[in-house]
Every structure is written in C-alpha cells, then in structure tokens.
Amino acid sequence: MPPRHSPPEALLTTLSATRGRSDRLTHTEHLPARPARYAPWPDWIRPEVVASAQAMGVRQPWAHQAEAMNLAKSGQSVVIATGTASGKSLGYLGPVLSDLLVGTEARNGRGATALYLAPTKALAADQRRRAAELAPPRVRAALYDGDTPPEEREWVRQYASYVLTNPDMLHRGILPAHARWSSFLKTLRYVVVDECHGYRGVFGSHVAQVLRRLRRICARYGSSPVFLLASATTADPAVTAQRLTGLPAEAVTEDGSPRGPMVFGLWEPPLTENVGEHGAPVRRTATAEAAHLLTDLVERETRTVVFVRSRRAAELVALQTQDQLPRPLADRVAAYRGGYLADERRALERSLHSGRLLGLASTSALELGVDISGLDAVLMAGYPGTRASLWQQAGRAGREAQGALAVLIARDDPLDTYLVHHPEALFATPVEATVLDPDNPHVLAPHLCAAAAELPLTDPDLELFGPSAAPLLPVLERRGLLRRRGDAWYWTRRERAADAVDLRGSGGSPVQIVEAPTGRLLGTVDASAAHTTVHTGAVHLHQGRSYLVRDFDLDSSVALVELADPPYTTSARDITSISVLSTDTTVDWGEGRLSFGSVEVVNQVVGYLRKRISTGEIMGESKLDLPPRTLRTRAVWWSVTEDQLLDADIPPDQLPGAAHAAEHASIGLLPLFATCDRWDIGGVSVPLHPDTGLPTVFVYDGHPGGAGFAERGFQRAVRWLTATREAIAACECERGCPSCVQSPKCGNGNDPLDKAAAVRLLDVLLAGAHAAAEETGRDREAAQDGPDGRHGRHGRDGQAGPDERDGRDGRVAPTHVPDPTEAAQAAAEAADGAEAAARAVEREAGRTTDRPTDGSGPGAS
Ligand SMILES: [Zn+2]
Ligand SMILES: [Zn+2]
C-alpha cells in the first residue's frame, strides 16, 4: 500500500488501476501552481487600512485587488470576478474603508457611508467581522437585519457608516422608511453587492429592481453611489453586473492570487446490470461510486470530503463506506448533515484537522459554517450545478506543498455525462452566465408600486426601470393600485406596497405539506410544482424520509401526508400544450428557424405512474382529476422543414421521438450556459405546431414572465444545441438512457424517444445554422456566438473569447420590449398578484423552486 499522503497524481492512478476501474477515469487535468502577482498599495488607501492589512499578513495587494481599488476610486462601478479565496473583499474594502475614514473627519463624523448587501444573513455577519479587523473602530460598521433589536436599529440609522444587510431588508425595511435613513443615504458613497452570482433568475430580477429603487431614492437625496460587485468566475460578469444595477460596470477577471497545484480527475461510473425505464441501461449511482472511492482513500489514510446533494445521500455514502472498511478505520468516517450547533461544528473541524476523522460525507451545507481546508482529496458525487460551486468544493482540498486531488463523479444525467467527456467545458473559459431578467413585467409591477409608495413616480424615473415600465403604469392605475395626479403616479392603498412582493418567492401561495396524524407542518412546495409533486397518491420525500400524500386539497392549498415506506416512487403524467403569444426575434438558420418570444403553456396533470424502486419497473397507473394551469412565460424555439426531415432521413413515425429526445437533452444541457437547473425550465416538442406550421421544439422558463434562461439559450443557441447533439451522440447506450435523452421529470413517461433520429435532427438544424452564418459573411467562430454575436465587440485586449465579447464595453444584449397588449396582459396578472398579496399578511420568506414539467405536445404522445 502506498505511503500516507501520496502525491495526488499517484493517488488517482491507484484509484483507477484497481478493481477493474481503468475505463472510468475519463480525463485528468493538471492545474499547475499559479504564482502570486502583486501590485503596490494605491497611494490614496489610508495608512490605517494598510497597517491593519499588513498586521493580518497582507503585505501587498494582489494585482486584481489593486486594479479593483483604483477603478472604484475613479468612480467606476466594478465587478470583481475571480476565483474562490482570491481576496475579493480586500478589493472593495480598501476603497470603502479609506473613504469612510475620511468621512469620520467630517463635522458630524459621518461624511461618507457605504452599504453592503449579501444574499444571506450569515454572510453579512461574517463580513462585519472582516470589516472590523481591517478598519479602526471609528468606522462604525453595523449589521441591520431581521435580528437587529429595535433599539439598535435607531442607532444604526443615526450613526453607523458601514451598514451590512441583505436585499430583503433593503426592500422591506430600509427603502420604505427612507426618510429615517436620509442622513445615511445623503452621503452614500459605495454599495457593495457580494456574491452577486447568487442573484439569478426571478430572485435576481427582483434584486435588480430593488437596486434601481435604491438608486432613485439616493438621487433624490443627492447621492450617486458607486457599485462594487463580487462574483464567482462566470461568463460575461460585466453584462450581469449591468443588468443587476442598471449601470455600466468594468470587470476585473485576471486573478493575481497564488494557487497550489491540483490534479483534477473526471470520473464516469460504469453501466450496471440493472435496467430502467423502457429497458434502458443504468449506471452505478454517483453516491455508490463515491463510497467505493472513499473506502480506498481512507484505507490510504487520505483525508477526504465527499460532497453529495442530499442529507440522505450523505448518510448512505458514510454507511456504505463504513461497511466496506475494517473496524478501527470504519470509525473514522462520518456524515455531516447540516443543522449542527456551533460546538458540534467546531468539534468536527478539529477531528478533520487532527486527522482523527479521515472521511466525511457532506451536503454542501459544509460550504457555510465549517472551516475545512487543507484536505488531501475532495470527491464530488455529481456536478454541483455551477462552476462556482464546483471550484468552491474542489478548493477545500490542497495544502501548499503536496498539492491536492479533486474528482468529479458523474451522475446518470446528460449534463454530468457531457462534462466528464468535455473537460474544456470545465477547465477553459467559463460558458455559464448568471442570468436574470429585470424587465419581466411580473417582477417589475410590484416594484413600481413599491417605488411609488416610497416617492411619487415621475416620467423621468421610468427610464431607470426599463422599457417595460411605461406600459405597466396605466394598467396598475386601472387596478386601483396607482393614481396619476399632476405629473406623478402615487400609491393609493393603505397597505405597505413593499409587502406585496417576496423577493425569493415565485408567485402563487405555496402549498403546505401537513403530516396527517399530528397536524405538523413539514414544509411547503411551490404552487407551480404542487400538481406534479404532491398530488393525491404521490410519494413525497422530505429530508430523507418518504411520505404518501393522502389528500391534496386544492382549495385550501394543503397536502395531507403520512409517513410510509412504499416499494415504489411515483411520477406524474401530464398533457402540455403551448401557443406562441408573440415573437420577439427570429433568426433564419438556412431552411430552419430559431425564435425567441412569449408563450402560453397550459399544463394538466392527468395521472401518475408507480415505479418499483428496486427495478424501475412500472407497477401501475392511476388517473387524477386536476384542473389545467396556465403559465405565460418566455421561450426559445426552433423549427425544421419537411425537406430538412427528408434530408435527415427522418420519416414521420420517427419525428415525435426525435424531437422529444432532442428537447429532453437540450433541457439537460442548458444549465451549462445559464445558471439555472433543469427544474427551472420546461419543454414541449410538437411534430406539427399550429403557430409555426412546422415541427417545433420549445424550451421555456418555468416562472411567470420568464427569468432569462430561455433568452440565454437563444443567445447561445449554436453552442447549446451543439453540446446537446454531442451529449446524445457520445452516450454509449444503444437506444437512450438517463445519461442522454431520458428525463427524470418527463410528463410522458419518456415515451416516445428516438436517440439516433434526434442526432440526425440536430445535425440538419445545425448545418442550417452554419450555412446561414457563412452566407452572411460571419465566420464559424462568430456563429458559435449565437444570434447576439453581432452585437458584441472584442474585449479591450482583443483576446477575449467569443463568450466574453459583449461584456467589456458595457453593452448588454437587448432585452425584450414587450408589445403593449402583451405587457398589459402580463401586468394585469401581476397586478392581481400584488393586490392579493397586499391584503395578505406578510408572507414568510424562504427560497422556493418552480418545477415546470416537460412533456411533448398533444401530437407527440
Ligand atoms: Zn444514453
Ligand atoms: Zn418528455
């Protein structure tokens, strides 16, 4: 057995050399050590700040930190998008604290102020500690969140110069009471938006409107703060920053922090003897494979953390590993399930650091709250969803000298499978962008109400809120929410307008899940997901335990459940139809076409299947009597002609399976380009769609009004559909499996699916795209950019990859300007929501997720 602390390379070789695993390691990436690049302290940084930083061991800033400091000082909004642990906070704290220090010399001791926003309370608290370490006590930093006692709040408003809070508190607490914050807002110099890649989708769109409200109020008090954003490395950080704040931002992306060497393995578990739906081969699960690898690593006394997606999986990996190890070693493996008390977390840290504990299986809860670094190896059972999380997890491994090992183990789905066979998607320029759509009228309407309640809205204000604002106002007036007097719009209700919107909700009141015998509330599920997940008879998993839904009461929005352990899972069957409301943009791809616009999706859950857990075999089907639901949202869709089908050798009987398979795989791959997950989006494929008159595949945002995901798909369509084609073609299964074209949330029971015809269909579509690109004189490279490539310009150094082009000069891809009738319709719905919410008591905050179903259209079933 190799000695303890084998170099990572040797460890990986050993793992793949034993037990017939030679073909599972699909790629080894050597990430060389990166030396530090330093820059001098800018001379305007206050000596007190430099002295505290030096006392903490920072002798000089890294180059990217100094670059960010100088941009901020020049009054330029800036987004720092560098790696984990690259000291982004010093980049913004340098200018913020220096200016606040200067401000303490003003007569009232508060000549300058700054606001810090974090997505969570915990992060804000952590940042307060950091600011306190760097700043002399006369910079008064204070937390302001739901836990701040009332007597302290007054002090914060009057005296604090650095206020740390979250967007929810800004929206509900600070902006509506801006008069009481006037002295703070008057001198507001900086707004720090930390972890800004977290502001994505509907939540991100809401936060973007909250920031616009903040900018409007500041302008009224005579201030115009500079925005300093910190982001994980993503594609187009400057574009995201501009969408979020509405201001042009400069991106700082050249990371000057040092990094130890790392060996990164990509790993694909083997196919098993088991068969799944329609006889498809299934792979060994990523968690089972992780348990095997963890066993080998612990035997070699390698300190390892395995990241999994659920608490149940954490327990399974720990148990399986313990079973596979001899006794004394088995006791050195544990599961971490989150929700631990501070003492327990510290004890866990100590055991890992001392080496008493060798193997830990954990949910990503570990990312917050436990300091684990300097491990020998990190295993990731399944792609954690974004590159930011991937690097955050992998970054737990590594001590300077030895280097570190990280292994990504693929789950049985198209995205993971694609990634372990396309390392460039992980290790080259990032392709995924943080996506949001602040112009969504459903998001905007309640913020216009909140803004009008803060200060009457005037016509010049509308520009700030974007092109959707003007058509919305008359609708909100007709609903009795706003009234125009003179040249301004006023909020007319007695209720607080800000209470009408929950930044983290996604519309509709959530369904409560109640345990039948005890009446205990187990949790909630989003209204949009309820029909498919908690219908009567559904098996519902909650924190690793399984429940059977006894009754789903639509009127009271309650699902009564009881603890049960049936030998099956359930999956809903539904019928989905989609119609095009308006088309914003269409691009001709040879004979084929690609479009983006507004759609109406009507979905009805009609029954469900029971599938035996052990074999995946269908045990039976039951009917359900649920009403259809309508969703108005944004979609990207593509069509091909009959001639193209002939060229691709796809006869009519293969078409439904080809389109359906292409749709499933494309939904699986979109998260590679936009920070969504496959449950945020849905799809419909139709052999002959009445609105296009052609075979058409739609992919739509699962949230009312859209969240920007479909739009990103439209912008990166060539790359996205090329990756989709690759994922299907490369899968070693014969006729389709969960790694390529089967979907875990298919409303049609994954039927029909035709893997081979799907590849031919995408080939003929993409051939049209490339031909069109050549015809219009654009090179193939530009075609890779998707339809918005023509808006882009090269980065300032002329070397930016295609994905970065439209970011550097601050130009943003055009967002939709809804046509007036559509906007009015959307606003009417949005206003209904605002009205209902205004009557309701303050809703409990908490992130909810939409789970749109996907399904083929009526003609495809
Ligand atoms: Zn397959
Ligand atoms: Zn499907």
XYZ file of C-alpha atoms and ligand atoms in Angstrom, residues 281 283 727-728 731-742 755, ligand 1:
18
model
C -29.239 0.648 -19.137
C -25.148 3.473 -14.435
C -24.121 14.651 -25.391
C -26.592 12.421 -27.202
C -23.547 8.276 -24.965
C -22.624 4.619 -25.197
C -26.175 3.336 -24.658
C -27.991 1.957 -27.644
C -31.448 3.454 -27.545
C -31.441 6.227 -24.966
C -30.858 6.294 -21.219
C -30.865 8.785 -18.335
C -27.342 9.885 -19.345
C -28.590 11.224 -22.658
C -32.239 11.561 -23.630
C -34.372 10.255 -20.766
C -31.937 8.754 -29.829
Zn -27.601 7.142 -23.261
